[in-house]
Short mmCIF file of C-alpha atoms in Angstrom, two decimals:
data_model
loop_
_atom_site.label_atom_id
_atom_site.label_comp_id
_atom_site.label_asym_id
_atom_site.label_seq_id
_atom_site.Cartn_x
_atom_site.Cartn_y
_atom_site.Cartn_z
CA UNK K 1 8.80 -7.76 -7.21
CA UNK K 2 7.15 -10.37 -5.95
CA UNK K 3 8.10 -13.91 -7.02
CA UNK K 4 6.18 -17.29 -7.44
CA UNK K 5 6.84 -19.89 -5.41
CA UNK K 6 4.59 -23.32 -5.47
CA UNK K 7 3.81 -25.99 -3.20
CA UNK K 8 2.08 -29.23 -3.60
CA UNK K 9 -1.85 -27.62 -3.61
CA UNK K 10 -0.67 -24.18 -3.55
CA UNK K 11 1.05 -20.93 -5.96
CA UNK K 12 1.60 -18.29 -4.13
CA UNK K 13 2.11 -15.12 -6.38
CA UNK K 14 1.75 -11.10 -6.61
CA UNK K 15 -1.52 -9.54 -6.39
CA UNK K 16 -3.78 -9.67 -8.89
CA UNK K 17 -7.47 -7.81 -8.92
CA UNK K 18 -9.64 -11.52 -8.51
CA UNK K 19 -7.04 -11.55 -5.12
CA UNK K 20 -8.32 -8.03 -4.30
CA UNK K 21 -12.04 -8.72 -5.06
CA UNK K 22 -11.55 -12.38 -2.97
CA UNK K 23 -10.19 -10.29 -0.12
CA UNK K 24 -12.80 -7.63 -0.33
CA UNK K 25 -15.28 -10.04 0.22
CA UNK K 26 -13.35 -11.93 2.89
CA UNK K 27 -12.85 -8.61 4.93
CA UNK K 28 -17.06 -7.56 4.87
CA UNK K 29 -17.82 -10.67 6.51
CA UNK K 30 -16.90 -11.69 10.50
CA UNK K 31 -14.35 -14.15 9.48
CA UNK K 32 -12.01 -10.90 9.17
CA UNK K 33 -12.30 -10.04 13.14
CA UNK K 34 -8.61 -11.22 13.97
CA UNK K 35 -7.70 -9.20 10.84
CA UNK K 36 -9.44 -5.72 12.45
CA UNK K 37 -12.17 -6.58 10.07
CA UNK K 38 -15.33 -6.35 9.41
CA UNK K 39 -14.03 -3.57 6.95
CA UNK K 40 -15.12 -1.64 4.09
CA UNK K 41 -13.90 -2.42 0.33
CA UNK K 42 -11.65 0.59 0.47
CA UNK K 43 -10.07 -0.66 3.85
CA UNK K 44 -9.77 -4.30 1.65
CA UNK K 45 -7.83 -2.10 -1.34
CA UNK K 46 -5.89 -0.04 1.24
CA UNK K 47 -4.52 -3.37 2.76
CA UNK K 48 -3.88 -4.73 -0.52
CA UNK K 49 -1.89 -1.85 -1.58
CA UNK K 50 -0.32 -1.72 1.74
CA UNK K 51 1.10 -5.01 1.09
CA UNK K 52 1.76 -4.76 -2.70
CA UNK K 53 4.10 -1.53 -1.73
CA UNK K 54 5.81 -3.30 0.91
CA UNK K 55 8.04 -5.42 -1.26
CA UNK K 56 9.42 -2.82 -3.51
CA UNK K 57 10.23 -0.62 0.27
CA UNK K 58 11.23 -4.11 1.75
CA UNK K 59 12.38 -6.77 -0.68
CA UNK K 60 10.24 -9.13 0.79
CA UNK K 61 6.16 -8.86 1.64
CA UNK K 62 2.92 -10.86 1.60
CA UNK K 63 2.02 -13.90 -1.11
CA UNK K 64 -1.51 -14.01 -2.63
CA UNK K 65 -2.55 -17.62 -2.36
CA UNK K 66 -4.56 -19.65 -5.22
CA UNK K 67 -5.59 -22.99 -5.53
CA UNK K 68 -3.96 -24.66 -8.37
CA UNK K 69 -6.41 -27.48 -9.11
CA UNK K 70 -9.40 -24.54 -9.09
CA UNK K 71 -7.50 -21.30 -9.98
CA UNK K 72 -9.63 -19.76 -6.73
CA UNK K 73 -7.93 -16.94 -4.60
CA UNK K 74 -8.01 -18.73 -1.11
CA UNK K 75 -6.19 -16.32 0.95
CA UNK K 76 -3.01 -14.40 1.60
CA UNK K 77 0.57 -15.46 3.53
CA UNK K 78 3.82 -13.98 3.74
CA UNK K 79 5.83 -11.36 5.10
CA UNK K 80 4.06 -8.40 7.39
CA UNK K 81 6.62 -5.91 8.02
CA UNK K 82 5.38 -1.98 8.47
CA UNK K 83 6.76 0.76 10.02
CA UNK K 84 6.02 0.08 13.07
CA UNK K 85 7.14 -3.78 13.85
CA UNK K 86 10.60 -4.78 14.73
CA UNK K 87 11.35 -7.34 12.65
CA UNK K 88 8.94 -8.91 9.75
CA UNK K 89 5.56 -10.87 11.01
CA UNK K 90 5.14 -14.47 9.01
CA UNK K 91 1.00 -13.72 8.86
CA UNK K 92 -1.85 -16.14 7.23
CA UNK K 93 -5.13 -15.50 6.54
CA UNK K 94 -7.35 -18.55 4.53
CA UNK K 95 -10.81 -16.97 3.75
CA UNK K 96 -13.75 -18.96 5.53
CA UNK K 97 -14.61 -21.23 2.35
CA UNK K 98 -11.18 -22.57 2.28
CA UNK K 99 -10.95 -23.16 5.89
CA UNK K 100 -9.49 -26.55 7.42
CA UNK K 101 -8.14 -28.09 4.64
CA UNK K 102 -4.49 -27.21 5.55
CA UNK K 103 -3.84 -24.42 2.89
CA UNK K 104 -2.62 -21.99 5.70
CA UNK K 105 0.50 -24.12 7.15
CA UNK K 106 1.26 -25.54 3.72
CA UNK K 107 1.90 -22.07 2.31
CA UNK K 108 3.21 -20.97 5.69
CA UNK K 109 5.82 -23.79 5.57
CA UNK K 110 6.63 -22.55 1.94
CA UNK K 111 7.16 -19.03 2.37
CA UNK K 112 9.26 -19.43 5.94
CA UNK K 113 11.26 -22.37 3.75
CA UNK K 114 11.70 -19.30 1.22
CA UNK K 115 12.25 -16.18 3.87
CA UNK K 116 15.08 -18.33 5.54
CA UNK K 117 17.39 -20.42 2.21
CA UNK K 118 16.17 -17.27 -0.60
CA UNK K 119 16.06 -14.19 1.30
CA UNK K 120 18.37 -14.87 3.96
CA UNK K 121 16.43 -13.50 7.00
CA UNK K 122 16.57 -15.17 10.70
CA UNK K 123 14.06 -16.59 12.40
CA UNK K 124 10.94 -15.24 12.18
CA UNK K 125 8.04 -14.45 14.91
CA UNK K 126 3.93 -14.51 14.16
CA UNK K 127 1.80 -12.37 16.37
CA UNK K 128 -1.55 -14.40 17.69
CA UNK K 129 -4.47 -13.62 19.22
CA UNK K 130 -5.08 -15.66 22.22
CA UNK K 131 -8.59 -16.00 21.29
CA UNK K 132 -7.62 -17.42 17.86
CA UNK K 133 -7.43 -20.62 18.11
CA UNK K 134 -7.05 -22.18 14.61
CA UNK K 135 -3.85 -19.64 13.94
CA UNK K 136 -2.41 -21.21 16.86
CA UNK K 137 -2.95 -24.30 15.80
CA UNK K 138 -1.08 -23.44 12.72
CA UNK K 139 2.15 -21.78 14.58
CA UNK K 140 2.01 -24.99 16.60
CA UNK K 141 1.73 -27.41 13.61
CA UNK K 142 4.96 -25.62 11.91
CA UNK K 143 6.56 -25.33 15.09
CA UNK K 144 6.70 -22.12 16.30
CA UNK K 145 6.98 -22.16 20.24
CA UNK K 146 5.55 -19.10 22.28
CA UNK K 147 8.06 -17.15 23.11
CA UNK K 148 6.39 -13.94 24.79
CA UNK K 149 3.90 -11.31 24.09
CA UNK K 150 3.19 -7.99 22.39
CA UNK K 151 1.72 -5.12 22.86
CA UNK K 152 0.59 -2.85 20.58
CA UNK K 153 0.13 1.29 20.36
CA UNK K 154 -3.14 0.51 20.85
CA UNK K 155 -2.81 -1.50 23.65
CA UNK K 156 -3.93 -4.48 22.41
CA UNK K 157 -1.72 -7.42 23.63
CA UNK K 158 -1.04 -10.40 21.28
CA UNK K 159 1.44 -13.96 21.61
CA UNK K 160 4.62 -13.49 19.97
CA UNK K 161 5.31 -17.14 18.43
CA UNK K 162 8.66 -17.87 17.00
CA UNK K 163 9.63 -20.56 14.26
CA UNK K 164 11.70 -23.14 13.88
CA UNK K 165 15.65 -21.65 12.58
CA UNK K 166 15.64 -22.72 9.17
CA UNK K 167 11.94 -22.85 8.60
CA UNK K 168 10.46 -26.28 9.53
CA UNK K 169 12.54 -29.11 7.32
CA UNK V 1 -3.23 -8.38 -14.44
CA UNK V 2 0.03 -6.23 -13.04
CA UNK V 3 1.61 -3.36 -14.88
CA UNK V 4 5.19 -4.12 -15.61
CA UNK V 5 5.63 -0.02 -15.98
CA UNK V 6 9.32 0.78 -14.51
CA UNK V 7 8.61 3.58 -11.57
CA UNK V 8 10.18 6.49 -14.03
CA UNK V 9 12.47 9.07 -12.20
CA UNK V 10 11.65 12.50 -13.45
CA UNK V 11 14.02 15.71 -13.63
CA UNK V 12 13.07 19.02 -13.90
CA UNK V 13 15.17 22.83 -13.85
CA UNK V 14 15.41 22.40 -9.75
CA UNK V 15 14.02 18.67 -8.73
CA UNK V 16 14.44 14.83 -8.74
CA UNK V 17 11.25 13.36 -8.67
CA UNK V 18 12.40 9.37 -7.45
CA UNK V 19 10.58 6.21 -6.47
CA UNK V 20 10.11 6.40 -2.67
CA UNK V 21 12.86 4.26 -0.51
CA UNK V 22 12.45 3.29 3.27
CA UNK V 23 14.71 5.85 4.11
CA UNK V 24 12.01 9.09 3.10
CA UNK V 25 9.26 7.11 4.97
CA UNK V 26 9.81 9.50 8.28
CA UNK V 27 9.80 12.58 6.05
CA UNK V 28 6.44 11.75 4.63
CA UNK V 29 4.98 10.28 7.85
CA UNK V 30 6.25 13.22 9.91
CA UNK V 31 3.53 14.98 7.47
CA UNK V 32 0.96 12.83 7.39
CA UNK V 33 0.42 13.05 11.16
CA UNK V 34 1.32 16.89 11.05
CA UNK V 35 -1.14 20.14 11.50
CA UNK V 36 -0.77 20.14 7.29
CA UNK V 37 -3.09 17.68 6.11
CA UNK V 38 -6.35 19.63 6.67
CA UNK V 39 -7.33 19.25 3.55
CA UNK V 40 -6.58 15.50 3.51
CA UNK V 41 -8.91 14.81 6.41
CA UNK V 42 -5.82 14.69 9.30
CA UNK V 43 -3.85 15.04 10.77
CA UNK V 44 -3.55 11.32 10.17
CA UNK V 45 -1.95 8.12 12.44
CA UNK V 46 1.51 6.63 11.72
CA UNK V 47 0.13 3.50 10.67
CA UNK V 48 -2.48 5.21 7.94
CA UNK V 49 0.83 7.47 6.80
CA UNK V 50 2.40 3.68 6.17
CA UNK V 51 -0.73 2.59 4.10
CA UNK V 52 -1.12 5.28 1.81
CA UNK V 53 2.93 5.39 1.72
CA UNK V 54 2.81 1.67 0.38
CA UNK V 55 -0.03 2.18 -1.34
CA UNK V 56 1.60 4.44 -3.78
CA UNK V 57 4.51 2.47 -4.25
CA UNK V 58 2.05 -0.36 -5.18
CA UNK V 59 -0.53 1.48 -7.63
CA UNK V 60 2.78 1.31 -9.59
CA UNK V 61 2.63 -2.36 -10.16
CA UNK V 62 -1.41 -2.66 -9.87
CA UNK V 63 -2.20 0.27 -11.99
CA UNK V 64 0.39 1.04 -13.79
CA UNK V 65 1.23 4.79 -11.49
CA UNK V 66 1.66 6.22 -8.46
CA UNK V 67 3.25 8.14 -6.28
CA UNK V 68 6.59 9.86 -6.80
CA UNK V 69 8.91 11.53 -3.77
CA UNK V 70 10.39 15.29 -4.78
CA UNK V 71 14.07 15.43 -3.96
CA UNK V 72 15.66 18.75 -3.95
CA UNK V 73 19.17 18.15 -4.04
CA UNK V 74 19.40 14.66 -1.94
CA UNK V 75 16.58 16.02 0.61
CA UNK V 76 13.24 14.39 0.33
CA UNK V 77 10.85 17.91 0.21
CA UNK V 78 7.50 16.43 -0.85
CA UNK V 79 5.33 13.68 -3.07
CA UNK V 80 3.27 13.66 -6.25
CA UNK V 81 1.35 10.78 -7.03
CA UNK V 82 -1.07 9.74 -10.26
CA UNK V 83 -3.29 7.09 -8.23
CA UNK V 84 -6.28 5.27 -9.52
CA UNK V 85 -7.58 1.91 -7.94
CA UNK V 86 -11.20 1.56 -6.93
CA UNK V 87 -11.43 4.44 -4.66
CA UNK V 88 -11.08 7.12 -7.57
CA UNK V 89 -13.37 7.27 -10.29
CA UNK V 90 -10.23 8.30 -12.61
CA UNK V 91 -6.13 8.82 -12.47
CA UNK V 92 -5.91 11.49 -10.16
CA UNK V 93 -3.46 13.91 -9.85
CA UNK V 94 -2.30 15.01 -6.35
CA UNK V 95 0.77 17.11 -4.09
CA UNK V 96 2.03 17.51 -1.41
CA UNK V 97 5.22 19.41 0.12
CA UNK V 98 6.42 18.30 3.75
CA UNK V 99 7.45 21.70 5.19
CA UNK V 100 5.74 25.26 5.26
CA UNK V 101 8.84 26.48 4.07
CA UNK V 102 8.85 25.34 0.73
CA UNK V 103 5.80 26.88 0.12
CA UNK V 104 5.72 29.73 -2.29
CA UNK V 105 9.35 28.50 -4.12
CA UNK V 106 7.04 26.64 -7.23
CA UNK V 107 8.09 23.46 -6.38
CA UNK V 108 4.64 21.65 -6.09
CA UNK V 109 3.65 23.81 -9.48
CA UNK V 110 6.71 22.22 -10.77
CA UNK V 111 6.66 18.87 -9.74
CA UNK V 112 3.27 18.40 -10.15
CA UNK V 113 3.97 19.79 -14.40
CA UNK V 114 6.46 17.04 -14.87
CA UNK V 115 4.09 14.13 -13.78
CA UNK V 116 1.06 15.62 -15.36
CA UNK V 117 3.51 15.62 -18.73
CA UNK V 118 4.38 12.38 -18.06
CA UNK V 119 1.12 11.24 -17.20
CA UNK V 120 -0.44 13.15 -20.36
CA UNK V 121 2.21 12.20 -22.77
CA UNK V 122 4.53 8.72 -21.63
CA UNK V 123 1.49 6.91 -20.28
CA UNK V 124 -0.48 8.11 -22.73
CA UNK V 125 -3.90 8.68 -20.81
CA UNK V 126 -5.90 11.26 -22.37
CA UNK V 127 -7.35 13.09 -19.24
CA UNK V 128 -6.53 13.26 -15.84
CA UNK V 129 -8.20 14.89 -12.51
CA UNK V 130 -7.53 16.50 -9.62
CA UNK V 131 -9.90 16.09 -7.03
CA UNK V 132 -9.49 19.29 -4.39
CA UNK V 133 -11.61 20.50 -1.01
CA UNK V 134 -13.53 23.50 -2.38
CA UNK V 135 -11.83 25.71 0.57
CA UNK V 136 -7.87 24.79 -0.45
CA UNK V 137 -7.31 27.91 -2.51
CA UNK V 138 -3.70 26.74 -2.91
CA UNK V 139 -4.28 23.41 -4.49
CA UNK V 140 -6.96 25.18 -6.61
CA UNK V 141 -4.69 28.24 -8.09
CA UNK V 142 -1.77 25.40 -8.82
CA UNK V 143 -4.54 23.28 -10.59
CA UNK V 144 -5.51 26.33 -12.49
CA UNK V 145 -1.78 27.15 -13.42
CA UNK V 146 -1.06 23.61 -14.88
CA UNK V 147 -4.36 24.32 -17.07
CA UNK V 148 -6.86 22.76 -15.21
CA UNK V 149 -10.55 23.37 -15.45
CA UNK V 150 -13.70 22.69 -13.05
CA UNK V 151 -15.50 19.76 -14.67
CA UNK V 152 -18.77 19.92 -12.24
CA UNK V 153 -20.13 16.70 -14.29
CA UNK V 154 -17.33 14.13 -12.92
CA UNK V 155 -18.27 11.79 -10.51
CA UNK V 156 -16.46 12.18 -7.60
CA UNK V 157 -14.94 9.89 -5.19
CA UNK V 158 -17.44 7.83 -2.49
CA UNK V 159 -17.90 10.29 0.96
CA UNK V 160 -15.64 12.96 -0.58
CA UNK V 161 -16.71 16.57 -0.90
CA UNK V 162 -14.41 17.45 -3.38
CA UNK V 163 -14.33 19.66 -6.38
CA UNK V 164 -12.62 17.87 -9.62
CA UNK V 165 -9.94 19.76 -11.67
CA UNK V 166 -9.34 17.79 -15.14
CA UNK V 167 -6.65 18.17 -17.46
CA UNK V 168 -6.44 17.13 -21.06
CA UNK V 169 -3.64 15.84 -23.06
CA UNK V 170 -2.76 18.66 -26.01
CA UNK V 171 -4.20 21.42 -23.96
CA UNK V 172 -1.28 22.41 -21.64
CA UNK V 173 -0.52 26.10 -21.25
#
């Protein structure tokens, strides 16, 4: 199960239902488009789900993010690793009212810090869009160097950015 | 809030049903984007069999059930699930069986007894549904068997022509 890790603004837990209705909300608007989104509120419970089930299959998955000094659901970050992938994906997502303020590399920093000394797993790799800038700005702000690209079944081509060995202390 | 409900492992005269592992994954995909899923809307891409796969491993923890895989000796042969969430109006019910040629042995009928027990008794829910495309006459007659009646009042799931099937705890034949 999923556990609770803190940082200094930041606890990052297991989904709860305020995290699904947050994300549901997050996902109608067009600040979901480097997510696939906009999507529907089933799509927004699918992906929740999808998540939730992936750490009792994996041992390791995706941390719901709140913000300890006003209990609000701010986003999600963690561990993306379906069928279909490789290796696990280190993916953030901040929803657009909690934007800028740093929340996705500090919980970033905390979960690789956590993937690498507590679970044991090498480094790990984040899959960009070229065209999103602020996520890049976060893989470059904890590190990560660009080490190739992508593709996937669909075509689509993304940057494969790897971290730091060891997370980024 | 989450459901700290253990994933129960149920046995009955021929079956194991388990909490799904990694390992049955290409079983249950290999059906999800097979010619069987008609009556599921498919067949369906690998990456939607992965969603609904997690997704009822999670409605475990979020709601407290979910889905279960049937093991007949170690092979993984199919899934029953109890899923709520959002989506469904109320605890639904559902089967499935990976391969044509389990069809006709009982298995589903029998699986699908032991979690509606469980889910009528254990978890102590009073009624349960199955919601079914009006032209699976399978799914119906196994509905019927496990004492299911038509309840043409439910509500039914958003964009889902579906008939419901509900079951009642204390009225199993």
């Amino acid at each position: 199960m999923t556990p609770i890790l803190h940082s200094a603004r930041l606890a990052l837990g297991p989904a709860t239902m305020p995290h699904f209705e947050a994300f549901a909300a997050f996902t109608a608007t067009e600040g979901s488009r480097f997510l696939g989104g906009p999507g529907s509120r089933r799509d927004a419970w699918e992906s929740v789900c999808t998540h939730a089930g992936q750490w009792t299959l994996r041992g390791y998955g995706t941390f719901w993010l709140t913000d300890r000094a006003t209990d609000a659901p701010v986003g999600r970050v963690g561990l993306w690793h379906p069928d279909w992938l490789p290796e696990p994906e280190l993916s953030w997502v901040i929803y657009t009212a909690h934007t800028r303020k740093g929340f996705a590399t500090e919980a970033a920093a905390t979960v690789l810090d956590w993937a690498h000394h507590a679970v044991g797993l090498p480094p790990l790799m984040s899959l960009i869009d070229p065209a999103n800038a602020a996520s890049i700005a976060v893989a470059e702000r904890l590190g990560a160097s660009l080490e190739g690209a992508h593709r996937y079944d669909s075509g689509r081509e993304v940057g494969l950015w790897r971290h730091l060995p060891g997370g980024i202390r | 809030m989450t459901h700290p409900t253990a994933i129960p492992t149920l046995v009955t005269g021929r079956l194991t049903l388990c909490p799904p592992v990694m390992a049955d994954f290409d079983a249950y995909a290999a059906f999800v984007t097979g010619p069987r899923t008609t009556w599921m809307g498919g067949p369906h891409t690998r990456q939607t069999a992965w969603a609904w796969f997690c997704n009822d491993v999670a409605q475990w923890h979020l709601c407290g059930m979910g889905g279960l895989i049937i093991r007949s000796a170690d092979t993984a042969i199919g899934q029953v699930s109890l899923t709520h969430g959002p989506q469904f109006p109320e605890p639904e019910l559902g089967w499935m069986l990976f391969d044509p040629t389990t069809e006709g042995t009982g298995y589903a009928t029998e699986a699908a007894t032991a979690l509606r027990d469980w889910a009528l008794g254990p978890r102590g829910l009073s009624t349960i549904v199955s919601y079914i495309d009006p032209a699976n006459a399978p799914s119906i007659r196994l509905a019927e068997r496990l004492g299911a009646t038509r309840d043409e009042s439910a509500p039914t799931p958003a964009n889902m022509p579906t008939l419901v099937y509900r079951y009642h705890a204390g009225a199993r034949p």
